[in-house]
Coordinates of C-alpha atoms in Angstrom, one line a residue:
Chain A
X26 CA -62.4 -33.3 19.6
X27 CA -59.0 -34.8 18.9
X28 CA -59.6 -34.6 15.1
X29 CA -60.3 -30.9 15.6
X30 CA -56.7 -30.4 17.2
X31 CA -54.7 -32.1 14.5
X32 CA -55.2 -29.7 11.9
X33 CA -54.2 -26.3 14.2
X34 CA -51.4 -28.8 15.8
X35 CA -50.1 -29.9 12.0
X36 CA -50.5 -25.8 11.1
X37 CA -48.1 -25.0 13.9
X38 CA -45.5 -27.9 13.2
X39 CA -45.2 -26.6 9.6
X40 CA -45.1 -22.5 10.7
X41 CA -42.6 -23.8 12.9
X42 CA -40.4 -25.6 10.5
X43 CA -40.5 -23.3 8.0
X44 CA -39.8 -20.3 10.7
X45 CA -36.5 -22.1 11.6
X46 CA -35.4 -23.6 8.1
X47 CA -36.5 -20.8 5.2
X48 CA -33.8 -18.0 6.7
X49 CA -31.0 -20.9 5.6
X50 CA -32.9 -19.9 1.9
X51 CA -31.5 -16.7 2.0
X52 CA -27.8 -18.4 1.8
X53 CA -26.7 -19.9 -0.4
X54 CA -25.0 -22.1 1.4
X55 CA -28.1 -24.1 1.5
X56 CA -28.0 -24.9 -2.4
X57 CA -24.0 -24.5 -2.8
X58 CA -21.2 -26.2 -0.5
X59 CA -18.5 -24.9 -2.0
X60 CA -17.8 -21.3 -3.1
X61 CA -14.6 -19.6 -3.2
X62 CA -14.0 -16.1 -4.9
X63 CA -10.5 -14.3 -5.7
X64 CA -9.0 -11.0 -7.0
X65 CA -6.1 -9.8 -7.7
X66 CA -3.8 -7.3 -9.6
X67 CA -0.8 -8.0 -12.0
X68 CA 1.0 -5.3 -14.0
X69 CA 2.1 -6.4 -17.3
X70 CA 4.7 -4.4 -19.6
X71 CA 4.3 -4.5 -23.4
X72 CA 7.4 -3.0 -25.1
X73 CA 8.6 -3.9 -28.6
X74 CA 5.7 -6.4 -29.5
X75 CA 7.2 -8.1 -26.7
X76 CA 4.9 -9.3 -23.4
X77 CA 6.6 -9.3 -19.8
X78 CA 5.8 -12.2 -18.2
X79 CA 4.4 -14.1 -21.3
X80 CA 2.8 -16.3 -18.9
X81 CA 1.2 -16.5 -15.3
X82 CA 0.0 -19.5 -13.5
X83 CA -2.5 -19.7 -10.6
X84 CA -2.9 -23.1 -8.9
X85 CA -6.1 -24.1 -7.5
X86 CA -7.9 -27.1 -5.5
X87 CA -11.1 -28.4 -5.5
X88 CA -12.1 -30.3 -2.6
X89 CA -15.2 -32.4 -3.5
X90 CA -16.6 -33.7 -6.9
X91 CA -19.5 -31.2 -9.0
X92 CA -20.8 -29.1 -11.4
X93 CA -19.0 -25.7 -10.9
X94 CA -20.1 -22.3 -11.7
X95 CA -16.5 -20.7 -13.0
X96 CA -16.8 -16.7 -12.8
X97 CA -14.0 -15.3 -14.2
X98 CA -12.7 -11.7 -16.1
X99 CA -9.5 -9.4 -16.6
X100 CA -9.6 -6.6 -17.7
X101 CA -7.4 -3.0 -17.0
X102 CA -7.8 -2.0 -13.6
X103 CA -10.2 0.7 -12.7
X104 CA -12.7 -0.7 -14.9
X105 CA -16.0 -1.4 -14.0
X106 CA -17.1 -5.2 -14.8
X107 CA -20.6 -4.4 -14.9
X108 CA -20.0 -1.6 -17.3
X109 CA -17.4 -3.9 -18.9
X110 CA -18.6 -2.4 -22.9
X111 CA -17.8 1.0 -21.7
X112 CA -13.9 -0.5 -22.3
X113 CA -12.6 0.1 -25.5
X114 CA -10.2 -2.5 -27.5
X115 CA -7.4 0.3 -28.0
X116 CA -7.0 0.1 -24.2
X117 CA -5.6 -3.3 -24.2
X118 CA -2.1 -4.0 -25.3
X119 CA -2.6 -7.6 -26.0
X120 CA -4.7 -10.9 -26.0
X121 CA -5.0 -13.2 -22.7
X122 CA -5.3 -17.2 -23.6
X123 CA -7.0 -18.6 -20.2
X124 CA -6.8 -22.6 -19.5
X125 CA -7.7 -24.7 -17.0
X126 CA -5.7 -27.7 -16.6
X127 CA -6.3 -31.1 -14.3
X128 CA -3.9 -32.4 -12.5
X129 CA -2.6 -35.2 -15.5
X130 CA -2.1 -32.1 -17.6
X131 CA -5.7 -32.4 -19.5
X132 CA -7.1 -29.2 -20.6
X133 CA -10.4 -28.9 -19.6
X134 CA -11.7 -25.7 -20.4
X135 CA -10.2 -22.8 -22.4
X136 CA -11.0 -19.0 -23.8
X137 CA -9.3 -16.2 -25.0
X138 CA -10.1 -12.0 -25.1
X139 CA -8.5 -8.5 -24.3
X140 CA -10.9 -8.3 -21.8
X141 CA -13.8 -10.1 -20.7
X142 CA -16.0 -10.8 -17.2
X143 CA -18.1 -14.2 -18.0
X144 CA -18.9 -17.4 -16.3
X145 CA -19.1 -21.1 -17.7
X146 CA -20.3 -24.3 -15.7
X147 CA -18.1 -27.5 -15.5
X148 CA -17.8 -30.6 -14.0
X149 CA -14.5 -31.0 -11.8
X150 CA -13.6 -33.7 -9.8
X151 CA -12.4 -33.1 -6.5
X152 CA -8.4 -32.4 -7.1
X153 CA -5.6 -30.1 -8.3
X154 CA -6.1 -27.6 -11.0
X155 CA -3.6 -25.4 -12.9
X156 CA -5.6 -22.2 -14.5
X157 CA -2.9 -20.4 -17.0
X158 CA -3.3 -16.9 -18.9
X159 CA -1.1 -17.0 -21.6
X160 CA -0.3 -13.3 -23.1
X161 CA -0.1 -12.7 -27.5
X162 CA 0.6 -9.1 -28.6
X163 CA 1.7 -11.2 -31.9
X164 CA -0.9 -12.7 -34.5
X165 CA 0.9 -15.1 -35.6
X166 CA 2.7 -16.6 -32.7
X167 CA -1.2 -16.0 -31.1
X168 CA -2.3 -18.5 -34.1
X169 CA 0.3 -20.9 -33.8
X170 CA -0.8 -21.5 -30.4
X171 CA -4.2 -21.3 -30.9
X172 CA -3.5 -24.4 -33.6
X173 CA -1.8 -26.2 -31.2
X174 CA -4.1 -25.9 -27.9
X175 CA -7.6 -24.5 -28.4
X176 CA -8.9 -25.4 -32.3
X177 CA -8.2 -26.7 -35.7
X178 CA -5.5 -24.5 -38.2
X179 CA -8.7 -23.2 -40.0
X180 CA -10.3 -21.7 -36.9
X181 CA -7.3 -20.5 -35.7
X182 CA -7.1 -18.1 -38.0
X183 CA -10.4 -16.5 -37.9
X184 CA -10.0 -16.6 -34.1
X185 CA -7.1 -14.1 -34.5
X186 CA -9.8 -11.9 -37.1
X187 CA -12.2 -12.7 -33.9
X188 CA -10.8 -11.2 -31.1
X189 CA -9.1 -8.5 -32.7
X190 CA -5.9 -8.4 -33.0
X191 CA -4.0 -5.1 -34.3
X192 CA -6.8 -3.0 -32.6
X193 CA -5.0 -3.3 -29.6
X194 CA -2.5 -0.3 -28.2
X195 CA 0.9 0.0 -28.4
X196 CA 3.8 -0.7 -26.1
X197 CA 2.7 0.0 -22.2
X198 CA 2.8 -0.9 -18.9
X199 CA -0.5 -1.5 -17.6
X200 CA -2.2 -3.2 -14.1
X201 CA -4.8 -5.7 -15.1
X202 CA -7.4 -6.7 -12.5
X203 CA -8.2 -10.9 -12.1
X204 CA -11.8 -11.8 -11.0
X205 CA -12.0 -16.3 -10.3
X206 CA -15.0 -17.0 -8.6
X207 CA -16.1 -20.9 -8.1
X208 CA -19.1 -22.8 -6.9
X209 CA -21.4 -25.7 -7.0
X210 CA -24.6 -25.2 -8.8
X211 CA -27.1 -26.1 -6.7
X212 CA -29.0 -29.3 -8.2
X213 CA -32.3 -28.6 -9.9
X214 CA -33.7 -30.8 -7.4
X215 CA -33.1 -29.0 -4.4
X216 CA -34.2 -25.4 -5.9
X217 CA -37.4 -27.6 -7.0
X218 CA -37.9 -29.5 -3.5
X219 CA -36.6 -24.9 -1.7
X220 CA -39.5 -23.5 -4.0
X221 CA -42.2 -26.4 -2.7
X222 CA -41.3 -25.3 1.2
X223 CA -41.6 -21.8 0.8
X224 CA -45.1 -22.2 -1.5
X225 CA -46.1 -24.7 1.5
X226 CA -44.8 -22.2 3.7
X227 CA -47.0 -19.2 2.2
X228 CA -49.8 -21.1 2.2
X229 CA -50.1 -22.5 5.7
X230 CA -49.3 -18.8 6.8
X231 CA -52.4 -17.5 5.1
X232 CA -54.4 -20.2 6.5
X233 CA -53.0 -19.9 10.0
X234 CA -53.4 -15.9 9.3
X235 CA -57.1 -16.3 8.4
X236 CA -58.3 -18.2 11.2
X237 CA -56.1 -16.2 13.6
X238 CA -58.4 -12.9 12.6
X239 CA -61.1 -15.0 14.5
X240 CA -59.4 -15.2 17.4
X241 CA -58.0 -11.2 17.3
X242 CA -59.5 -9.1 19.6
X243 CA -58.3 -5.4 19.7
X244 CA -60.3 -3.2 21.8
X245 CA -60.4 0.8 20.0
X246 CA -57.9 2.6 21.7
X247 CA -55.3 -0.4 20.2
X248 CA -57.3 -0.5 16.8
X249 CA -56.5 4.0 16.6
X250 CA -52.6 3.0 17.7
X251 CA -52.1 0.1 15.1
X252 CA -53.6 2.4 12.5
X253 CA -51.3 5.2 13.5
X254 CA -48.6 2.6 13.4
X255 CA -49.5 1.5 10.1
X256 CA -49.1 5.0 8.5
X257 CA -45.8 5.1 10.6
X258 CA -44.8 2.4 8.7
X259 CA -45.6 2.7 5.2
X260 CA -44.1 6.2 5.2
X261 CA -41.1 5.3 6.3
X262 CA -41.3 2.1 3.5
X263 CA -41.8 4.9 1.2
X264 CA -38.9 6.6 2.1
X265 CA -36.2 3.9 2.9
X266 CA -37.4 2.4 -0.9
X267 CA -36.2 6.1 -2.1
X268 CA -33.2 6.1 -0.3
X269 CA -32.1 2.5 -1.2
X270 CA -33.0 3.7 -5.1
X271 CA -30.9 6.8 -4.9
X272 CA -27.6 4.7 -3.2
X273 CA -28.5 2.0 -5.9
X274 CA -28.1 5.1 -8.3
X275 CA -25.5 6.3 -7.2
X276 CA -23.1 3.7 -6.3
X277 CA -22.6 4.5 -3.1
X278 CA -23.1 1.2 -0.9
X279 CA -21.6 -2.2 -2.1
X280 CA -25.1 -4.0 -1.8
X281 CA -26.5 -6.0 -5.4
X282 CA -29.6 -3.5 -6.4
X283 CA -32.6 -6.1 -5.7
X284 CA -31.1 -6.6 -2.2
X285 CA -31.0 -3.0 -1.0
X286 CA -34.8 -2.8 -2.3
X287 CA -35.6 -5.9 -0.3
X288 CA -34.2 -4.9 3.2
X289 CA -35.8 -1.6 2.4
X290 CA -38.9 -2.9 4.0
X291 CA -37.6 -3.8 7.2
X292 CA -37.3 0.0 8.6
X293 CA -41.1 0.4 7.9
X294 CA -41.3 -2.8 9.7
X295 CA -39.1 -1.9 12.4
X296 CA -40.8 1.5 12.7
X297 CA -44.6 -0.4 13.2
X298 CA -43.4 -3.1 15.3
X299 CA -41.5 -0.4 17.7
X300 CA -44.8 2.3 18.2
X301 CA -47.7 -0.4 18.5
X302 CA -45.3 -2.6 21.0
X303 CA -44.9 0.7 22.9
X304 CA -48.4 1.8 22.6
X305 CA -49.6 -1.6 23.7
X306 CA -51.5 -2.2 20.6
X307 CA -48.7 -5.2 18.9
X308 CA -50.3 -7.9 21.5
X309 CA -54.0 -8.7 20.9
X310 CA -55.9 -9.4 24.2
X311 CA -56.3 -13.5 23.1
X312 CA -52.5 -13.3 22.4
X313 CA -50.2 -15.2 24.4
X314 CA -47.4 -12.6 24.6
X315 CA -44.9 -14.8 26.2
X316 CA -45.1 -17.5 23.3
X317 CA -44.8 -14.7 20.4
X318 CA -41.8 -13.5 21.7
X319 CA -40.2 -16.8 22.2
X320 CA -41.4 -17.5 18.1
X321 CA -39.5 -14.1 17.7
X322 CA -36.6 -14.8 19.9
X323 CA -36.1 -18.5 17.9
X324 CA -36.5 -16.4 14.4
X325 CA -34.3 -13.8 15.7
X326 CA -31.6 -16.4 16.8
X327 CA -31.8 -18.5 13.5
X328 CA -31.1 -15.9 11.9
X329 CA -28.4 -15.0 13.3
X330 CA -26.9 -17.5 13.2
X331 CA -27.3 -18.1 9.5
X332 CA -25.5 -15.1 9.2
X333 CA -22.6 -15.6 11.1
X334 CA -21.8 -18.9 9.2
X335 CA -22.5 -16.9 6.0
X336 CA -19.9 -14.4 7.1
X337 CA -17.2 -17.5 8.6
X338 CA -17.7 -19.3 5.1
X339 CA -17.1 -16.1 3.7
X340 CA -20.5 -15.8 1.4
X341 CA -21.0 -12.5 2.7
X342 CA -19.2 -10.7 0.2
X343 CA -19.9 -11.6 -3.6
X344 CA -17.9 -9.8 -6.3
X345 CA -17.3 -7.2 -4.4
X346 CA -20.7 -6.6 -3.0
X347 CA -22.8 -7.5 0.1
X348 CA -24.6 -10.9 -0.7
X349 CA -28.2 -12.3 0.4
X350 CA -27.3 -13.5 3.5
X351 CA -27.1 -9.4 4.5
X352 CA -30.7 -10.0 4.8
X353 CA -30.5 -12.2 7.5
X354 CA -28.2 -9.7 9.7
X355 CA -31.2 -7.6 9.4
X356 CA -33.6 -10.0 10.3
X357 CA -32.0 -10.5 13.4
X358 CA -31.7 -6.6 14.2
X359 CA -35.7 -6.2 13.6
X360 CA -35.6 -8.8 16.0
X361 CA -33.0 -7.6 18.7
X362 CA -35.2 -4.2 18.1
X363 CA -38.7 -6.3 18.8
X364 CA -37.2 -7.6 22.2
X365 CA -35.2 -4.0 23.6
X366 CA -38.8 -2.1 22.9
X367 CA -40.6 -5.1 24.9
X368 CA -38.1 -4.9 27.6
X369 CA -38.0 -1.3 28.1
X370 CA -41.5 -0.9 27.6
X371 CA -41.9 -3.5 30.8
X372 CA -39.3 -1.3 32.2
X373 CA -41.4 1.9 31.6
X374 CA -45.3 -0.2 32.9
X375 CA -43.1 -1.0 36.2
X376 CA -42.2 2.1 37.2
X377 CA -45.5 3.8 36.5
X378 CA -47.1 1.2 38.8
X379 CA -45.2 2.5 41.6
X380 CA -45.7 6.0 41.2
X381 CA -49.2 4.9 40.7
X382 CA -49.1 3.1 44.2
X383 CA -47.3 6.4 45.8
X384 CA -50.3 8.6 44.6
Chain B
X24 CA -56.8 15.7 31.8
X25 CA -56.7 12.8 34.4
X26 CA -60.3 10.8 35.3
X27 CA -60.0 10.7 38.7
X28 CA -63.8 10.0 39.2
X29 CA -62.6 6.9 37.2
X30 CA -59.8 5.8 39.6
X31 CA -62.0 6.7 42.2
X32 CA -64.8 4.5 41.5
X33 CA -63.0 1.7 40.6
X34 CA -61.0 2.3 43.5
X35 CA -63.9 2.1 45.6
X36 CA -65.3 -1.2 44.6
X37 CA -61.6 -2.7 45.3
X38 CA -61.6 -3.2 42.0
X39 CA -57.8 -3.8 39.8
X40 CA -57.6 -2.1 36.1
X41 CA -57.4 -5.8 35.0
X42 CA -60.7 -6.9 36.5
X43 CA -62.3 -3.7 35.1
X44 CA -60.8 -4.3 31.3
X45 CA -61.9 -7.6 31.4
X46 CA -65.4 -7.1 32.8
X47 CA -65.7 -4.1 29.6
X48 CA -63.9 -6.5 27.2
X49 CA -60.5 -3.6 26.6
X50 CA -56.9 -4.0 27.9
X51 CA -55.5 -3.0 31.0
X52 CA -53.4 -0.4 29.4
X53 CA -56.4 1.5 27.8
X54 CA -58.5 1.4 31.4
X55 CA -54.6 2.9 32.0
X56 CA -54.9 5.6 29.4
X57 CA -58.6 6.9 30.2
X58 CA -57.6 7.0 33.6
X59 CA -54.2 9.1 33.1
X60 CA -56.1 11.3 30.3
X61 CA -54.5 9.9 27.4
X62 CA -57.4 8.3 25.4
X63 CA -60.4 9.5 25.3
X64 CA -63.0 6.6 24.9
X65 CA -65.8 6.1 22.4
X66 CA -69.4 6.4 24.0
X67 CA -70.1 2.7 24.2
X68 CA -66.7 2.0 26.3
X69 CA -67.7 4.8 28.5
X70 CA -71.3 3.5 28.8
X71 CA -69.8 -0.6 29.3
X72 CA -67.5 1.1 31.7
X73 CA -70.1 3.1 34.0
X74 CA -72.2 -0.2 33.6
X75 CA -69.4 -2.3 35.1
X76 CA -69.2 0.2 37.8
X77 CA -72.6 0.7 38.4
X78 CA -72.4 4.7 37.6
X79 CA -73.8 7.3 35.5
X80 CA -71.8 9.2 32.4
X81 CA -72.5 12.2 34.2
X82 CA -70.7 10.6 37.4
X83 CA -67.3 9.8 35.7
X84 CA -66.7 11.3 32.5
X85 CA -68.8 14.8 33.0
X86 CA -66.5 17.7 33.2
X87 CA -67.4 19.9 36.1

């Protein structure tokens, strides 16, 4: 009898867990501790071959030892970074030298281009860093540094054939836009260890899901309203996926493509959780209704509460755009959603009761 | 349209919509529903529900 408990008991522990712990997934604050992300503007004046400033420095601090993802880009304002080979060379006016420099004054990582919107991984050490963007409407002045700083006389020159120099315009006054992104690249062990909860996950679900169809028991007026609520459901799937392609399309929401798609779903599921909750045909007549909706309360919660430190660390926003921890804020609203139909529902049962009793 | 042979009959045994949806095996709500008129049931739930209350079909679910 005992042995026959363990296995629903160990089912439940691991549901449980992965209920509470798999929403921190969707941040990435799970994998990365440390992420920081800037932009900015700087107007720069060519006149005369001659670059105003030549120089600009940006300090920077990095506050535990790692392997960093370093985003970083410039290019002329207005452009798009993920259409970045839409810009053409004639609209720069001249070449940007980018270093990174630790705090003894060792160059640790450099590159050079009119424009450009890239990444590179490195490993700093918690500290002081100076980043510098050096500025070369000149070849030869670019070459002399270039044999000083980033490579040997002979690659200087075909650095300076490279990137392109006399392609660039003339004399102008231009705003350039700055992207620096930084953070820790979550280990290989930890994705590998993430991936193993959430296949463990999956797979005590299905069982748990498969014995749980043995212990259903919808009578047939609940069986017609779940089926009406499934229709519900996946139309309105269909149509939210439409919508979310057609914003996706069109630009018109900062959200990352492949997110929009995925929070697509939850209307549909919002939409079949709201009519069979208020048709009484969500609850089975074996379920325990009170302990589902303190499983949903818990998911709804932990979600939450994801996303507010999402939001606080400020992992909300990447590159402009609405991160994965969005996902979680709309988690928590199918959740809030589950709870207000419950509660008015109850609402709605109570005060048909006492008509009933006055008739 | 409301079954008020339904209510009636149940009524008359002292009987709750619970303790009728759990004698048939269906949820309080849908004893609810057939009582109010919203659902009309198959014939086996109206035949499990005339057995529970000891009526005929005709008795409770034919229209006059």
């Amino acid at each position: 009898m005992k042995n026959k408990k363990i296995v629903p008991v160990c089912i439940m522990i691991i549901l449980i867990l992965g209920i509470v712990v798999l929403p921190f997934g969707f941040s990435k604050g799970a994998l990365n501790n440390n992420y920081s992300s800037s932009e900015w503007s700087a107007e720069i004046t060519v006149k005369d071959g001659v670059v105003t400033p030549e120089k600009r420095v940006l300090d920077f601090t990095i506050d535990k030892d790692g392997v960093y993802k370093i985003g970083y880009g410039w290019m002329p304002e207005g452009s798009d970074k993920n259409k970045i080979a839409d810009i053409s060379i004639s609209d720069v006016h001249f070449e940007t030298v980018w270093q990174i420099f630790d705090s003894s004054g060792k160059q640790i990582f450099s590159t050079c281009a009119g424009y450009i919107y890239a990444d590179t991984v490195i490993e700093l050490k918690a500290g002081q860093y100076r980043s510098e963007y050096t500025y070369f409407t000149d070849r030869d002045s670019f070459i002399e540094f270039a044999k000083e700083n980033l490579c040997a006389a002979r690659g200087a020159e075909q650095l300076a054939e490279d990137v392109g120099f006399g392609q660039y315009g003339g004399d102008a006054r231009i705003n350039m836009h700055y992207y620096m992104n930084r953070e820790t690249e979550g280990s290989d062990t930890l994705v590998s260890v993430w991936i193993l909860l959430i296949i463990l996950f999956l797979i005590t679900l299905v069982i748990f899901l498969s014995s749980k169809k043995d212990r259903e028991n919808f009578d047939e007026r609940q069986v017609q309203e779940r089926g009406r609520a499934y229709g519900l459901g996946f139309f309105t799937i269909m149509g939210s996926l439409f919508l979310a392609i057609a914003l996706d399309i069109l630009g018109l929401v900062p959200v990352q493509g492949y997110i929009l798609c995925a929070a697509a779903v939850f209307p549909g599921l919002m939409v079949f959780l709201a009519y069979s909750i208020w048709h009484e045909a969500y609850f089975s007549l074996k379920d325990k209704e009170s302990g589902l909706l303190v499983m949903f309360g818990v998911i709804g919660a932990v979600n939450l509460i994801v996303a507010i430190i999402a939001i606080l660390d400020g992992r909300m926003w990447e590159n402009g755009k609405l991160g994965f921890p969005i996902l979680n804020v709309v988690c928590a609203v199918m959740f809030i959603e589950v709870f207000t139909v419950v509660l008015l529902k109850k609402l709605s049962i109570s005060k048909e009761s006492d008509e009933d009793d006055e008739d | 349209m409301k079954n008020l042979k339904l209510k009636a009959a149940r009524a008359g045994l002292d009987m709750s919509q619970q303790e009728l949806a759990d004698k048939v095996g269906v949820s309080r709500q849908t004893i609810n529903a057939i009582e109010k008129g919203d659902y009309n049931p198959t014939i086996n739930l109206c035949r499990a529900i005339c057995k529970a209350l000891g009526k005929t079909l005709d008795e409770l679910f034919w229209e006059e």
